[in-house]
PDB file of C-alpha atoms in Angstrom:
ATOM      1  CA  UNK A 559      -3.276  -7.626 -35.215  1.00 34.00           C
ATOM      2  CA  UNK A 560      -3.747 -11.480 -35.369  1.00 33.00           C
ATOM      3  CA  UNK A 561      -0.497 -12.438 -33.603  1.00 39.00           C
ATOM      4  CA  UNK A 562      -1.877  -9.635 -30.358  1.00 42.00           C
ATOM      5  CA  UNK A 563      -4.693 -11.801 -30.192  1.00 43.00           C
ATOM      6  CA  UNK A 564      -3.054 -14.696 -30.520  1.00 42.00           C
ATOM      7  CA  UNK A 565      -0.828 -13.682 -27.754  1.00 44.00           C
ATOM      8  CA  UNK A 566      -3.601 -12.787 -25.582  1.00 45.00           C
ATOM      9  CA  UNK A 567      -5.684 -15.192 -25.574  1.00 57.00           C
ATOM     10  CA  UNK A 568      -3.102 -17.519 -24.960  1.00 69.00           C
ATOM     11  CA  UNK A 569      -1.880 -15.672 -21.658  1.00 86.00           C
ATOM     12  CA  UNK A 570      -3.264 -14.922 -18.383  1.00 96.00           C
ATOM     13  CA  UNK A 571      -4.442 -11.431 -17.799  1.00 97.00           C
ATOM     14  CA  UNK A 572      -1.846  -8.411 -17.054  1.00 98.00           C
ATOM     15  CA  UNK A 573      -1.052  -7.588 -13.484  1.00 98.00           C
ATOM     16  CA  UNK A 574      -0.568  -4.313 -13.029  1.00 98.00           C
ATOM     17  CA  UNK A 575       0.392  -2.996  -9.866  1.00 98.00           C
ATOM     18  CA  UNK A 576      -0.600   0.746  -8.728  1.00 98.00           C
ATOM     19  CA  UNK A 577       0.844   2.476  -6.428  1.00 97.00           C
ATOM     20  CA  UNK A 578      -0.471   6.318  -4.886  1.00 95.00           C
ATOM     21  CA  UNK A 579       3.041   7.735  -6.355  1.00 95.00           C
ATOM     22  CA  UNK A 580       4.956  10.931  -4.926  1.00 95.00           C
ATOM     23  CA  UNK A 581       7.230  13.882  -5.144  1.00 95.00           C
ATOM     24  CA  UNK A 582      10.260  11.830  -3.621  1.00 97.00           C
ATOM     25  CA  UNK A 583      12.237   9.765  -5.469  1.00 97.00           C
ATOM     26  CA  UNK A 584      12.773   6.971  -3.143  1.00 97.00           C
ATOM     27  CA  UNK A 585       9.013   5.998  -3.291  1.00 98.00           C
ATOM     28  CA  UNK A 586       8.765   5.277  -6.671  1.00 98.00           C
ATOM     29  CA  UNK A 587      12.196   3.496  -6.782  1.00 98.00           C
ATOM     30  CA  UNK A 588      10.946   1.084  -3.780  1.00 98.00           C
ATOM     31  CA  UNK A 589       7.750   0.432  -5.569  1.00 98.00           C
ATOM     32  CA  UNK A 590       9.382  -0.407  -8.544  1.00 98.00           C
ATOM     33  CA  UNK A 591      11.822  -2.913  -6.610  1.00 98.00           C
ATOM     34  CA  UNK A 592       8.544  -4.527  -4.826  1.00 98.00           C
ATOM     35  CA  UNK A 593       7.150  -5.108  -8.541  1.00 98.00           C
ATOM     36  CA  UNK A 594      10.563  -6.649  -9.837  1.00 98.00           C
ATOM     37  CA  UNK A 595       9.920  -8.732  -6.664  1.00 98.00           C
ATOM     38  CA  UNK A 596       6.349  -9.517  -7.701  1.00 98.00           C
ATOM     39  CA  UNK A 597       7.824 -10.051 -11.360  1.00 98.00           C
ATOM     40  CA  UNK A 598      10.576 -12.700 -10.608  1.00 98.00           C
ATOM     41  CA  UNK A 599       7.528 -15.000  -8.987  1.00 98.00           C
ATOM     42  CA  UNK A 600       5.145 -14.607 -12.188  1.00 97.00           C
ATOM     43  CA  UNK A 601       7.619 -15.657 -15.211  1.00 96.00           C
ATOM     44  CA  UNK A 602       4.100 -16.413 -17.091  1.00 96.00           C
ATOM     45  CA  UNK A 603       2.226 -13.212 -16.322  1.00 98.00           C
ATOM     46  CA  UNK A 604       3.226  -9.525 -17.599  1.00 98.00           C
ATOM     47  CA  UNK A 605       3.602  -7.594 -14.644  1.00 98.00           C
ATOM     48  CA  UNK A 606       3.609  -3.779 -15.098  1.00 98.00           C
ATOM     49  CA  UNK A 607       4.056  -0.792 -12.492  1.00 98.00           C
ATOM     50  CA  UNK A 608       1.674   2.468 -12.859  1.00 98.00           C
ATOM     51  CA  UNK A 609       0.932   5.397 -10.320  1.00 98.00           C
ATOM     52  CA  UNK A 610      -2.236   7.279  -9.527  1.00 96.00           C
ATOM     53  CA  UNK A 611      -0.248  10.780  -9.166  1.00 94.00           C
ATOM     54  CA  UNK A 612       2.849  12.564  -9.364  1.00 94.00           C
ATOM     55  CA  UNK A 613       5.253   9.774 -10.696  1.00 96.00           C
ATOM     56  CA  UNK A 614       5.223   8.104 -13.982  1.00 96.00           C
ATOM     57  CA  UNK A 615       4.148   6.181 -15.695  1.00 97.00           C
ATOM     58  CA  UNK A 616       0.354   7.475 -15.219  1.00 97.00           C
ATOM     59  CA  UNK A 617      -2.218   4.134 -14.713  1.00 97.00           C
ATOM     60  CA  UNK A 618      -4.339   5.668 -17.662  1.00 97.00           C
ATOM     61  CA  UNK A 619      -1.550   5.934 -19.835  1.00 97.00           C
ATOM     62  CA  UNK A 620      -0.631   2.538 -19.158  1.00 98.00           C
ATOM     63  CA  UNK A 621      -3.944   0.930 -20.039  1.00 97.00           C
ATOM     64  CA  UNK A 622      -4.041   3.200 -22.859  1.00 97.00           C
ATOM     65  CA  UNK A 623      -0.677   1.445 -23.943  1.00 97.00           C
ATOM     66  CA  UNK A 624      -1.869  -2.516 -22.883  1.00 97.00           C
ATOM     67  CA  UNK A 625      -4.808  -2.276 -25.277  1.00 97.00           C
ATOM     68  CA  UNK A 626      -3.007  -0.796 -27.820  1.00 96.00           C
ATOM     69  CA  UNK A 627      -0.633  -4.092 -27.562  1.00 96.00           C
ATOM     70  CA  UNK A 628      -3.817  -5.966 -27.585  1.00 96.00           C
ATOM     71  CA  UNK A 629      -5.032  -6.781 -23.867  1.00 96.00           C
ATOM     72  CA  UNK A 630      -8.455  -6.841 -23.267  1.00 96.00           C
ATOM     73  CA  UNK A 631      -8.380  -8.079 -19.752  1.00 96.00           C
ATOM     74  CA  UNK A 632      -5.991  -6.339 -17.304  1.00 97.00           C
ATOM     75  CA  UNK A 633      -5.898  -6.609 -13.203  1.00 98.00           C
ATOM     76  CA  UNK A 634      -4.710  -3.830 -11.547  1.00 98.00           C
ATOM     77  CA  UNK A 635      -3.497  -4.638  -7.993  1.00 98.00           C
ATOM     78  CA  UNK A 636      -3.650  -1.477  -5.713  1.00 98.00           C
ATOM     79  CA  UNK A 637      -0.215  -1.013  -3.648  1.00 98.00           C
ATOM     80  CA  UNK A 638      -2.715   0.627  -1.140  1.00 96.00           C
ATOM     81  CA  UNK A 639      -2.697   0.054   2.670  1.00 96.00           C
ATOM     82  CA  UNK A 640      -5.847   1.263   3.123  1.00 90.00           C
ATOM     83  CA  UNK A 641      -9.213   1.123   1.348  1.00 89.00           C
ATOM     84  CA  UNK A 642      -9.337   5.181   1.543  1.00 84.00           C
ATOM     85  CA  UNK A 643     -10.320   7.960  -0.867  1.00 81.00           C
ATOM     86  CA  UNK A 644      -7.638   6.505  -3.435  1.00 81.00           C
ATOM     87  CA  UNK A 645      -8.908   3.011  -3.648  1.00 89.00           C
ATOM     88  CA  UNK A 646     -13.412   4.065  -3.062  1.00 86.00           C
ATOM     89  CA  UNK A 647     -13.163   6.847  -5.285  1.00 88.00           C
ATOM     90  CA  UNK A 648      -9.973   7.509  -6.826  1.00 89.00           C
ATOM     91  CA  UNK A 649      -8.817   4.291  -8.810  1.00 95.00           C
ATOM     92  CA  UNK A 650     -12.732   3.374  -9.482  1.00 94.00           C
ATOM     93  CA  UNK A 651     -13.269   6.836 -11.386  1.00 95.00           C
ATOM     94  CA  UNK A 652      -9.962   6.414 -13.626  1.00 95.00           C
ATOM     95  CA  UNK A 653     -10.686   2.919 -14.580  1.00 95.00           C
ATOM     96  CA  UNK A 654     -14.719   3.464 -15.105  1.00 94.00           C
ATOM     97  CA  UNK A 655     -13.053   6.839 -17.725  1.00 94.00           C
ATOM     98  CA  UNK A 656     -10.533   4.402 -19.514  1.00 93.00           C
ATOM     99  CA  UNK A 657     -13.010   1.488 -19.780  1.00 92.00           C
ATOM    100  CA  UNK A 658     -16.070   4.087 -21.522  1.00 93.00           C
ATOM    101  CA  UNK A 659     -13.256   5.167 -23.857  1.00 92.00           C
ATOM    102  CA  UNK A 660     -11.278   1.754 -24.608  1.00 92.00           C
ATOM    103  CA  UNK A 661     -13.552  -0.979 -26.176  1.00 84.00           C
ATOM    104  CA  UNK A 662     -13.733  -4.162 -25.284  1.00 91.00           C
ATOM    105  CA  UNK A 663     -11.372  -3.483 -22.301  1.00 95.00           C
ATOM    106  CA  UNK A 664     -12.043  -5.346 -19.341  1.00 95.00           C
ATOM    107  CA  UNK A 665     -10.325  -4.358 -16.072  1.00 96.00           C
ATOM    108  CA  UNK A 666     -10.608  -6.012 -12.447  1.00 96.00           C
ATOM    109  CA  UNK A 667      -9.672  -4.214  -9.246  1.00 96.00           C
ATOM    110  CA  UNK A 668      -8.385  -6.483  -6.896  1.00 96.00           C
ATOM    111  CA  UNK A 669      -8.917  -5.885  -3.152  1.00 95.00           C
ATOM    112  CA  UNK A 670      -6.022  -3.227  -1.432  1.00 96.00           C
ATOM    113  CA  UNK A 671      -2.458  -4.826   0.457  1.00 97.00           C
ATOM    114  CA  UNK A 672      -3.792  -4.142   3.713  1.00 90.00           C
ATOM    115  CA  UNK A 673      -4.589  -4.430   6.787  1.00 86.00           C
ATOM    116  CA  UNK A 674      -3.595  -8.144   5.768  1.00 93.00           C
ATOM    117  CA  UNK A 675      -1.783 -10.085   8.740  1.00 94.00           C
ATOM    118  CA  UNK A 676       1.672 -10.421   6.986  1.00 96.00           C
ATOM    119  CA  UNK A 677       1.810  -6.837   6.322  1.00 97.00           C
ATOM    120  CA  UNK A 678       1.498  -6.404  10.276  1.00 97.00           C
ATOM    121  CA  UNK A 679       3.844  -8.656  11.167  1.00 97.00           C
ATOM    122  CA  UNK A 680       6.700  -6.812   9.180  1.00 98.00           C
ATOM    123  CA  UNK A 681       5.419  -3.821  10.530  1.00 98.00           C
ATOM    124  CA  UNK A 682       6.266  -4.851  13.822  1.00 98.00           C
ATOM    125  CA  UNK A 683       8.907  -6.546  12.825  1.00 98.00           C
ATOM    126  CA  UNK A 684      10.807  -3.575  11.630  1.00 98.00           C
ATOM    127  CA  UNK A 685      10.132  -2.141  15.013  1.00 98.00           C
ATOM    128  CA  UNK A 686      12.361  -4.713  16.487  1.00 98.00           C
ATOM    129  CA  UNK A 687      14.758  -3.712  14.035  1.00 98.00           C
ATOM    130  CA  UNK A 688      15.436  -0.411  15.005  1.00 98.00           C
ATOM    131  CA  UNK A 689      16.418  -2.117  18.880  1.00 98.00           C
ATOM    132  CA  UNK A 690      13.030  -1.194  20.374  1.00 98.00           C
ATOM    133  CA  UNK A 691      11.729  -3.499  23.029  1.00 97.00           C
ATOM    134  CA  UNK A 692       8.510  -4.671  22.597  1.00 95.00           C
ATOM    135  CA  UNK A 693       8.550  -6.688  25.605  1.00 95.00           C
ATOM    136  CA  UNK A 694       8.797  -3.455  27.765  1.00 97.00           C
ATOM    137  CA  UNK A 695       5.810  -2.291  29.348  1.00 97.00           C
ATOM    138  CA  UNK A 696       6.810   1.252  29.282  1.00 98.00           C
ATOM    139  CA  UNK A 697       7.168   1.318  25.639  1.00 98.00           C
ATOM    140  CA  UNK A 698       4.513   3.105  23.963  1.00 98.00           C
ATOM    141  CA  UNK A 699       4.357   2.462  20.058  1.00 98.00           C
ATOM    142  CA  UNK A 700       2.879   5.233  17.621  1.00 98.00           C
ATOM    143  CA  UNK A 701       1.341   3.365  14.497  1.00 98.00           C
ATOM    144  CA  UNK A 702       2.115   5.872  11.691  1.00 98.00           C
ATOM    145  CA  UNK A 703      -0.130   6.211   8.610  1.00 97.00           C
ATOM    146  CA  UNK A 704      -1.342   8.574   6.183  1.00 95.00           C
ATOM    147  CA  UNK A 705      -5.063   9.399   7.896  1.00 94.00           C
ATOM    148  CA  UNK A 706      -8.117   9.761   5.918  1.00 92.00           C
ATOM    149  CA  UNK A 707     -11.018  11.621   5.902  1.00 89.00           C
ATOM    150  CA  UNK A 708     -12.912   7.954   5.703  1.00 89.00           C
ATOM    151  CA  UNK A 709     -13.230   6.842   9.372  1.00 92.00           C
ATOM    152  CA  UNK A 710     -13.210   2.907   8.944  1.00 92.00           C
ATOM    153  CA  UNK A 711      -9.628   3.266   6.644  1.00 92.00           C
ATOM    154  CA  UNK A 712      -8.168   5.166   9.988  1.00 94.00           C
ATOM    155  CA  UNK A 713     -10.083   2.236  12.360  1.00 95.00           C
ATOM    156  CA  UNK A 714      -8.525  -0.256  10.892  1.00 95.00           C
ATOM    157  CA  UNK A 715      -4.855   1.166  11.685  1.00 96.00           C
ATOM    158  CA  UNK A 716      -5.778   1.894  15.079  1.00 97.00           C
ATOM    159  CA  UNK A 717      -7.233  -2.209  15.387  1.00 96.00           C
ATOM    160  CA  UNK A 718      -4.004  -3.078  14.716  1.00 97.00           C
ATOM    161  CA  UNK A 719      -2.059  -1.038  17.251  1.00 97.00           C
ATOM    162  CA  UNK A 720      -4.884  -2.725  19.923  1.00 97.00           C
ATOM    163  CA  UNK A 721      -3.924  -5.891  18.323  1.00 97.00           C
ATOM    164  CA  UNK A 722      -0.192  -5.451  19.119  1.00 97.00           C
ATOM    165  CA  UNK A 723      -1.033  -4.190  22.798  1.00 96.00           C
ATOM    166  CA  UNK A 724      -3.104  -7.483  23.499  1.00 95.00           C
ATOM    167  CA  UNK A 725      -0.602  -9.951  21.685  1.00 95.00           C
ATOM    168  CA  UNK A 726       2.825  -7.823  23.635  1.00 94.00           C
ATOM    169  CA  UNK A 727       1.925  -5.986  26.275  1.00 91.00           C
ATOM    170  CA  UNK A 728       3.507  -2.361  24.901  1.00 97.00           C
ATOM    171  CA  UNK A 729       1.692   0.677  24.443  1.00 98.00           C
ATOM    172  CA  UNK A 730       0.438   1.153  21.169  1.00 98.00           C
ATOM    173  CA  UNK A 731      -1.848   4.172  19.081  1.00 98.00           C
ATOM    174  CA  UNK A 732      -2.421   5.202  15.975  1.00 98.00           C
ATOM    175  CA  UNK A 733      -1.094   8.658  14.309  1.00 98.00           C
ATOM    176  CA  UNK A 734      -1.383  10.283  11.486  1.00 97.00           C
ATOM    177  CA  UNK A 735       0.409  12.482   8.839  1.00 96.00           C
ATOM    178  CA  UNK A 736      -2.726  14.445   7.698  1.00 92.00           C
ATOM    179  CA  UNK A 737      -6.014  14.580   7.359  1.00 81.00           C
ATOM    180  CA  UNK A 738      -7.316  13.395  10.832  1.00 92.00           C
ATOM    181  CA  UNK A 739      -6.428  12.833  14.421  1.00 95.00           C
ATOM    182  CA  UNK A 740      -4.556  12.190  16.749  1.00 97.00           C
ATOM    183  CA  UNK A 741      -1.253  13.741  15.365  1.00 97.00           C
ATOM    184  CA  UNK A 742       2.216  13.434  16.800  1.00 98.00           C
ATOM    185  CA  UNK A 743       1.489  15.849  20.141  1.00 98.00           C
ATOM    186  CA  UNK A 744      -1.397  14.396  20.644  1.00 98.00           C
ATOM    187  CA  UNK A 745      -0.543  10.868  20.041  1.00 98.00           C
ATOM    188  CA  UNK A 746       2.435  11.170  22.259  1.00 98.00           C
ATOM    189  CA  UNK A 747       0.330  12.707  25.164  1.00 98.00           C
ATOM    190  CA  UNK A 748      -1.977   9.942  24.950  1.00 98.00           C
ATOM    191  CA  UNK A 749       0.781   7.226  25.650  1.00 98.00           C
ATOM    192  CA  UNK A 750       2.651   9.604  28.054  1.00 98.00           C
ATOM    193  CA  UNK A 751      -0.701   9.748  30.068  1.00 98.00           C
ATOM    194  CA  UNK A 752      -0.926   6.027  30.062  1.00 98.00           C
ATOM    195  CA  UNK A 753       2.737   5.739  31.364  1.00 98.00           C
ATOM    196  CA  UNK A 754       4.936   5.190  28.187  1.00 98.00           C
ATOM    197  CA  UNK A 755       8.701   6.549  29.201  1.00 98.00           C
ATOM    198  CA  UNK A 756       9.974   4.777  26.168  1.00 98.00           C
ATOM    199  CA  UNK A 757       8.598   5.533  22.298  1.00 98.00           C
ATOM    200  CA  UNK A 758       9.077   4.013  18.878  1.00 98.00           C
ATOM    201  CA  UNK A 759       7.134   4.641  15.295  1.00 98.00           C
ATOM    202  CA  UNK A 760       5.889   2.247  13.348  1.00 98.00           C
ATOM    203  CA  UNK A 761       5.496   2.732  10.039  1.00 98.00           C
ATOM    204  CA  UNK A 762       2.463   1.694   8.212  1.00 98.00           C
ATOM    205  CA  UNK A 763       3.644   3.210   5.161  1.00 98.00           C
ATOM    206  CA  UNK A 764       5.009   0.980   2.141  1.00 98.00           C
ATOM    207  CA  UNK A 765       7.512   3.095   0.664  1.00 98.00           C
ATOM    208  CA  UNK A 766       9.617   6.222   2.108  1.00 97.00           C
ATOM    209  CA  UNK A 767       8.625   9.678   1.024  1.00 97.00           C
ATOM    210  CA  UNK A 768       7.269  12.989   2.524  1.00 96.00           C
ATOM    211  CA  UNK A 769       4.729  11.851   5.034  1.00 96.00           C
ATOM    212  CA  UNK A 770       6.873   9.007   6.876  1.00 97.00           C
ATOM    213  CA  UNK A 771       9.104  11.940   7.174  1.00 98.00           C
ATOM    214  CA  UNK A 772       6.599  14.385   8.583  1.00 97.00           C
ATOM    215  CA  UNK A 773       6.186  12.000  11.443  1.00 98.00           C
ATOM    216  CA  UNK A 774       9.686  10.742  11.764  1.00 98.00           C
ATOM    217  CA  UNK A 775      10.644  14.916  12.023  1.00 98.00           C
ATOM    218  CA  UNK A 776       7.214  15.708  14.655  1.00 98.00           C
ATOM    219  CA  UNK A 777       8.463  12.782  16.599  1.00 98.00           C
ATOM    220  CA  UNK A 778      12.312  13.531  17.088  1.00 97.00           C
ATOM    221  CA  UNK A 779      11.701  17.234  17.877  1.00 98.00           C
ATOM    222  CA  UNK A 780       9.811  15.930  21.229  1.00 97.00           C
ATOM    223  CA  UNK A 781      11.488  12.467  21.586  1.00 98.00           C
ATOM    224  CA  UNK A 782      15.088  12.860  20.033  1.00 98.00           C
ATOM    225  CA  UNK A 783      15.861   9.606  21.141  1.00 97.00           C
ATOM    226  CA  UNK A 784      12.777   7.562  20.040  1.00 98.00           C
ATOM    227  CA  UNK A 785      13.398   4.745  17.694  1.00 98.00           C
ATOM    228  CA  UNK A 786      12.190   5.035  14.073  1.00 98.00           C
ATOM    229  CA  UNK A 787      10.591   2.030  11.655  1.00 98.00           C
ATOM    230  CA  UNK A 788      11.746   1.937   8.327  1.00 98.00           C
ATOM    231  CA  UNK A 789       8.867   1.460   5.865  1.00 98.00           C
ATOM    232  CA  UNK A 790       7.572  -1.521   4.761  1.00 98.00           C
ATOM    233  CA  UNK A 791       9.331  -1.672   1.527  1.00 98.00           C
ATOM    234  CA  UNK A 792      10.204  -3.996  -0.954  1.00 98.00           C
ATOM    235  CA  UNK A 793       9.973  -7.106   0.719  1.00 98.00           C
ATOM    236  CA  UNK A 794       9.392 -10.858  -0.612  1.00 98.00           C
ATOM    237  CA  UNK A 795       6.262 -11.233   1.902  1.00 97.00           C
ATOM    238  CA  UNK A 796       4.564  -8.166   0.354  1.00 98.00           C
ATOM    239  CA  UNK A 797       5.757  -9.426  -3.316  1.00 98.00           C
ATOM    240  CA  UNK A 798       3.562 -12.659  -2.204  1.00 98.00           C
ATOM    241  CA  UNK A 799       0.410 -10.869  -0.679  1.00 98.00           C
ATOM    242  CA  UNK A 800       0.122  -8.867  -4.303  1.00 98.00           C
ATOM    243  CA  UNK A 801       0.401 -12.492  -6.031  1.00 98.00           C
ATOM    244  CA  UNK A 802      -2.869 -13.966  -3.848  1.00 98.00           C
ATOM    245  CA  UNK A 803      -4.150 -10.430  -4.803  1.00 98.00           C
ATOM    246  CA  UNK A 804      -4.240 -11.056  -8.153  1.00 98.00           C
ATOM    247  CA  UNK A 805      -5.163 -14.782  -8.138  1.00 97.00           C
ATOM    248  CA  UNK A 806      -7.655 -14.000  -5.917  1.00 97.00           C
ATOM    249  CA  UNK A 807      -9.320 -11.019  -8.661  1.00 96.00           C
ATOM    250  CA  UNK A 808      -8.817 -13.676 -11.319  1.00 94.00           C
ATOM    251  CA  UNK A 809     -10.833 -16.077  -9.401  1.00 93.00           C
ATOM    252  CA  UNK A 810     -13.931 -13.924  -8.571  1.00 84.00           C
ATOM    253  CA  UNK A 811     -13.590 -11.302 -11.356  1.00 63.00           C
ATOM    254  CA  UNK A 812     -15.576  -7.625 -11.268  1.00 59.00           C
ATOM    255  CA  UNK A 813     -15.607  -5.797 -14.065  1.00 51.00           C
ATOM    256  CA  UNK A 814     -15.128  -2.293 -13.859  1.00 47.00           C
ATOM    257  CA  UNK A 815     -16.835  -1.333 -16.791  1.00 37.00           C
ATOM    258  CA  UNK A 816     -19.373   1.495 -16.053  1.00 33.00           C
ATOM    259  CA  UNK A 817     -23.102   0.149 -16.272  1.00 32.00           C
TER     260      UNK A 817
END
C-alpha cells in the first residue's frame, strides 16, 4: 500500500478519456486509436479509455479499478461533442454513485470536445476531402449529428453550419439522426428550397457507427450522388484539444463528489 501512495502522490492525476460507446465495432476501435494518440503526447500521465454504454471497459468499472491501484484523483475527459443528456445528466450521475461509494476518491469532469474551433475546421475539412466544393454556391451542406432532446446542444451544431455559410458562401443546415428535427427529408427540402442543386454531409460525429450511417443511408436514397464526410476520427488535432482539456480541469478543478 505504501509504494501506491508513493506512486501517486508523486504523479499527476489520471486522464481518463470517455467516450458514449456503441454496438459497432469501428467506434470503439477509433476511440481507442484517438487515446493512443492522446497517450503518445502525455509519456508522464496514465491515460486510460472507458465508455458510458455498450462497449467495454465500463467508466465505473474503471474507477473502481484506479482506486484500487491507489488513485485518489482521476480526470475524466468526455469524448463528447456536445454538452447533451450524456455529459448534464449521464456522466454527472455515474461519477456522483462511484465517488459516495469510493473514499477519498476525487474525480474532475473536464468540459466536453466540442463545439471547439479545431474540431470545426476538420469537420469541414473532411468535406473537402470527399471532392465537394465549398466554393460553389449551389452546394448545400447537411451538418450531421446525433440530436438531443436539450435544445442549446442541437443550437450549437446548427451555429456552426451558419458559421460555415458566412465564412464560404455554401449552403449549410443542421440534421439529425434522432431525437429532434430537421431529419434528412426535411433537411434536404430546406436547402433544395433555398437553391442547393449540389449536397454533401458533414459529419459531426467522432467515430463511425450506427447513426453516421443512418444519415449517410437517408441521404443516398434521395441524393445517390451526394458526397459523404468521414467522421472526425482519430486525429492528432483532436488528440491535442483532449490534452488542453485536461490541463485545463487540472487548473480549475471541480470535484464531483456529491454534497
Amino acid at each position: 500500500m505504501r509504494a501506491h501512495t508513493t506512486v501517486t502522490t508523486q504523479c499527476p492525476p489520471p486522464l481518463v478519456a470517455v467516450a458514449h460507446g456503441s454496438r459497432d465495432p469501428r467506434s470503439a476501435t477509433t476511440v481507442r486509436a484517438l487515446v493512443e494518440l492522446v497517450r503518445a503526447g502525455m509519456p508522464h500521465v496514465l491515460v486510460r479509455t472507458a465508455f458510458l454504454d455498450l462497449s467495454d471497459p465500463p467508466l465505473p468499472d474503471l474507477l473502481i479499478e484506479l482506486h484500487a491501484e491507489g488513485h485518489r484523483h482521476v480526470v475524466v475527459v468526455p469524448l463528447l461533442l456536445g454538452d447533451a443528456y450524456h455529459a448534464r445528466v449521464d456522466l454527472p450521475g455515474i461519477v456522483a454513485r462511484l465517488t459516495d461509494r469510493l473514499p477519498h476518491l476525487q474525480v474532475t469532469v473536464s468540459d466536453v470536445l466540442g463545439p471547439d474551433p479545431v474540431l470545426g475546421e476538420l469537420a469541414l475539412r473532411r468535406v473537402r476531402e470527399t471532392g465537394a466544393d465549398v466554393t460553389d454556391p449551389r452546394l448545400g451542406v447537411l451538418v450531421a449529428a446525433v440530436g438531443s432532446s436539450h435544445a442549446p446542444a442541437n443550437a450549437a451544431v446548427g451555429r456552426l453550419a451558419e458559421s460555415w455559410e458566412e465564412r464560404h458562401g455554401f449552403m449549410a443546415t443542421p440534421v439529425f439522426a434522432s431525437s429532434t428535427q430537421p431529419d434528412v427529408p426535411a433537411a434536404l427540402a430546406a436547402l433544395r428550397a433555398r437553391g442547393a442543386r449540389r449536397f454533401a454531409v458533414a459529419s459531426w460525429f467522432l467515430a463511425p457507427g450506427i447513426l453516421p450511417d443512418r444519415v449517410r443511408d437517408a441521404v443516398r436514397a434521395s441524393v445517390p450522388d451526394a458526397r459523404i464526410a468521414a467522421p472526425l476520427g482519430a486525429e492528432p488535432t483532436i488528440a491535442e484539444v483532449i490534452r488542453r482539456r485536461y490541463s485545463t480541469a487540472l487548473a480549475t478543478p471541480r470535484d464531483h463528489r456529491p454534497t
